[in-house]
mmCIF file of C-alpha atoms in Angstrom:
data_model
loop_
_atom_site.group_PDB
_atom_site.id
_atom_site.type_symbol
_atom_site.label_atom_id
_atom_site.label_comp_id
_atom_site.label_asym_id
_atom_site.label_seq_id
_atom_site.Cartn_x
_atom_site.Cartn_y
_atom_site.Cartn_z
ATOM 1 C CA PRO A 25 142.025 105.347 73.363
ATOM 2 C CA ASN A 26 140.606 107.448 70.543
ATOM 3 C CA ALA A 27 138.638 104.469 69.172
ATOM 4 C CA VAL A 28 141.812 102.637 68.124
ATOM 5 C CA ARG A 29 142.500 99.097 69.198
ATOM 6 C CA VAL A 30 145.677 97.226 68.287
ATOM 7 C CA LEU A 31 145.328 93.450 67.995
ATOM 8 C CA ARG A 32 147.833 90.675 67.559
ATOM 9 C CA ALA A 33 147.355 88.609 64.402
ATOM 10 C CA ASP A 34 145.804 85.713 66.357
ATOM 11 C CA GLU A 35 143.242 88.055 67.976
ATOM 12 C CA ILE A 36 141.843 89.565 64.780
ATOM 13 C CA GLN A 37 139.411 86.849 63.704
ATOM 14 C CA PRO A 38 137.773 86.256 67.109
ATOM 15 C CA PHE A 39 137.445 90.014 67.658
ATOM 16 C CA MET A 40 136.062 90.801 64.199
ATOM 17 C CA ALA A 41 133.611 87.857 64.193
ATOM 18 C CA GLN A 42 131.215 89.645 66.567
ATOM 19 C CA VAL A 43 131.558 93.158 65.109
ATOM 20 C CA PRO A 44 128.261 94.283 63.537
ATOM 21 C CA LEU A 45 128.656 95.275 59.894
ATOM 22 C CA ALA A 46 126.590 98.401 60.548
ATOM 23 C CA THR A 47 129.401 99.741 62.777
ATOM 24 C CA LEU A 48 132.084 99.542 60.088
ATOM 25 C CA PRO A 49 133.270 102.699 58.319
ATOM 26 C CA GLN A 50 131.383 103.489 55.090
ATOM 27 C CA VAL A 51 128.355 101.459 56.209
ATOM 28 C CA GLY A 52 125.470 103.865 56.596
ATOM 29 C CA ARG A 53 121.781 103.180 57.163
ATOM 30 C CA ALA A 54 120.982 102.471 53.509
ATOM 31 C CA PHE A 55 123.932 100.109 53.048
ATOM 32 C CA ALA A 56 123.160 98.380 56.369
ATOM 33 C CA ALA A 57 119.582 97.798 55.145
ATOM 34 C CA LYS A 58 120.903 96.162 51.946
ATOM 35 C CA LEU A 59 123.184 93.941 54.026
ATOM 36 C CA ASP A 60 120.290 93.035 56.308
ATOM 37 C CA GLU A 61 118.192 91.973 53.285
ATOM 38 C CA ARG A 62 120.853 89.334 52.581
ATOM 39 C CA GLN A 63 120.999 88.311 56.287
ATOM 40 C CA LEU A 64 124.497 89.785 56.615
ATOM 41 C CA VAL A 65 124.703 91.196 60.122
ATOM 42 C CA TYR A 66 128.160 90.420 61.549
ATOM 43 C CA CYS A 67 131.621 90.385 60.014
ATOM 44 C CA LYS A 68 131.702 86.584 60.282
ATOM 45 C CA ASP A 69 128.704 86.439 57.911
ATOM 46 C CA ILE A 70 130.887 87.931 55.143
ATOM 47 C CA TRP A 71 133.707 85.418 55.533
ATOM 48 C CA ALA A 72 131.888 82.566 53.765
ATOM 49 C CA LEU A 73 131.290 84.740 50.686
ATOM 50 C CA GLN A 74 133.592 85.329 47.752
ATOM 51 C CA LYS A 75 134.929 88.812 47.147
ATOM 52 C CA PHE A 76 133.543 88.609 43.612
ATOM 53 C CA ASP A 77 129.990 88.061 44.907
ATOM 54 C CA LEU A 78 130.226 91.067 47.201
ATOM 55 C CA GLN A 79 131.498 93.189 44.314
ATOM 56 C CA GLN A 80 128.613 92.034 42.145
ATOM 57 C CA TRP A 81 126.038 92.859 44.811
ATOM 58 C CA PHE A 82 127.494 96.069 46.229
ATOM 59 C CA GLY A 83 130.050 97.363 43.708
ATOM 60 C CA THR A 84 133.225 98.920 45.105
ATOM 61 C CA LYS A 85 131.745 98.934 48.593
ATOM 62 C CA GLY A 86 131.618 95.145 48.384
ATOM 63 C CA GLU A 87 135.382 94.967 48.048
ATOM 64 C CA LEU A 88 135.801 97.406 50.935
ATOM 65 C CA LEU A 89 133.381 95.375 53.053
ATOM 66 C CA TRP A 90 135.302 92.165 52.301
ATOM 67 C CA ALA A 91 138.544 93.740 53.572
ATOM 68 C CA LEU A 92 137.091 95.554 56.584
ATOM 69 C CA SER A 93 135.258 92.432 57.793
ATOM 70 C CA ARG A 94 138.652 90.727 57.998
ATOM 71 C CA GLY A 95 140.205 93.594 59.941
ATOM 72 C CA GLU A 96 142.114 94.933 56.947
ATOM 73 C CA ASP A 97 142.181 98.687 56.529
ATOM 74 C CA ALA A 98 144.722 100.523 54.405
ATOM 75 C CA GLY A 99 143.744 103.877 55.891
ATOM 76 C CA ASP A 100 146.004 105.812 58.223
ATOM 77 C CA VAL A 101 145.382 105.722 61.918
ATOM 78 C CA LEU A 102 144.732 109.286 62.947
ATOM 79 C CA ARG A 103 146.616 110.399 65.988
ATOM 80 C CA PRO A 104 145.383 113.379 67.908
ATOM 81 C CA ALA A 105 147.430 116.497 67.412
ATOM 82 C CA GLU A 106 149.877 117.234 70.178
ATOM 83 C CA ARG A 107 148.582 119.928 72.491
ATOM 84 C CA LYS A 108 150.684 123.057 72.200
ATOM 85 C CA THR A 109 148.739 125.472 74.360
ATOM 86 C CA MET A 110 146.522 125.409 77.399
ATOM 87 C CA SER A 111 144.775 128.338 78.980
ATOM 88 C CA SER A 112 142.777 129.304 81.999
ATOM 89 C CA ASP A 113 140.430 132.270 81.999
ATOM 90 C CA ILE A 114 138.390 133.876 84.715
ATOM 91 C CA ASN A 115 135.607 136.266 83.875
ATOM 92 C CA PHE A 116 134.471 138.289 86.790
ATOM 93 C CA GLY A 117 131.845 140.949 87.222
ATOM 94 C CA VAL A 118 133.372 142.641 90.247
ATOM 95 C CA ARG A 119 136.129 145.154 89.689
ATOM 96 C CA LEU A 120 139.339 144.580 91.584
ATOM 97 C CA ARG A 121 139.729 147.151 94.336
ATOM 98 C CA ASP A 122 143.406 146.932 95.184
ATOM 99 C CA LYS A 123 146.694 145.112 94.680
ATOM 100 C CA GLN A 124 145.690 142.359 97.131
ATOM 101 C CA ASP A 125 142.572 141.503 95.069
ATOM 102 C CA SER A 126 144.706 141.425 91.925
ATOM 103 C CA LEU A 127 147.180 139.002 93.507
ATOM 104 C CA LYS A 128 144.328 136.730 94.641
ATOM 105 C CA LEU A 129 142.992 136.653 91.091
ATOM 106 C CA VAL A 130 146.392 135.801 89.599
ATOM 107 C CA LEU A 131 146.843 133.050 92.196
ATOM 108 C CA GLU A 132 143.420 131.554 91.347
ATOM 109 C CA VAL A 133 144.083 131.565 87.598
ATOM 110 C CA SER A 134 147.509 129.993 88.215
ATOM 111 C CA ARG A 135 145.938 127.277 90.380
ATOM 112 C CA GLN A 136 143.369 126.448 87.704
ATOM 113 C CA LEU A 137 146.026 126.203 85.013
ATOM 114 C CA SER A 138 148.227 124.057 87.256
ATOM 115 C CA ASP A 139 145.318 121.687 87.964
ATOM 116 C CA ARG A 140 144.601 121.353 84.241
ATOM 117 C CA LEU A 141 148.260 120.621 83.458
ATOM 118 C CA ILE A 142 148.425 117.971 86.190
ATOM 119 C CA ALA A 143 145.176 116.356 85.022
ATOM 120 C CA SER A 144 146.531 116.219 81.462
ATOM 121 C CA ALA A 145 149.930 114.896 82.605
ATOM 122 C CA LEU A 146 151.618 117.781 80.793
ATOM 123 C CA VAL A 147 154.542 119.964 81.772
ATOM 124 C CA ALA A 148 154.684 123.617 80.755
ATOM 125 C CA SER A 149 157.804 124.895 79.048
ATOM 126 C CA GLN A 150 156.534 128.460 79.109
ATOM 127 C CA VAL A 151 153.786 130.355 80.910
ATOM 128 C CA THR A 152 152.341 133.570 79.523
ATOM 129 C CA LEU A 153 150.094 135.784 81.575
ATOM 130 C CA ARG A 154 147.761 138.171 79.786
ATOM 131 C CA LEU A 155 145.722 140.682 81.692
ATOM 132 C CA LYS A 156 142.907 142.679 80.200
ATOM 133 C CA ILE A 157 142.317 145.864 82.081
ATOM 134 C CA ALA A 158 139.120 147.820 81.842
ATOM 135 C CA VAL A 159 139.571 151.444 80.886
ATOM 136 C CA LEU A 160 137.581 153.883 82.962
ATOM 137 C CA GLY A 161 134.764 155.515 81.044
ATOM 138 C CA TRP A 162 134.174 152.739 78.509
#
């Protein structure tokens, strides 16, 4: 999930061998074109080269490319922030006529929020209901 894949040590080389260099972080169109000029297309194409050669050809990006092609990345894995709120809104053009209509609306909003919580596999610790009431004459 979230574009993160965890591999065992013995899975890294076979997985990385077929990864196109153009899909690695910090490899844009211009850098990919330079790699293509040297017939460097996949991570496995980098493995036969010395780190020094890559640094000579591509500068600091050469060192980064050497590490990334081997599945080494010192960067942090970003985890999505924990969801703290969830809401459900209904906009309606018809004014509520009586208490029964109001209760139907609250029930519908509650159902929608419940469905969203279930779909997200979350449990609510608190539910807040906010009603906006139209003022006559506005």
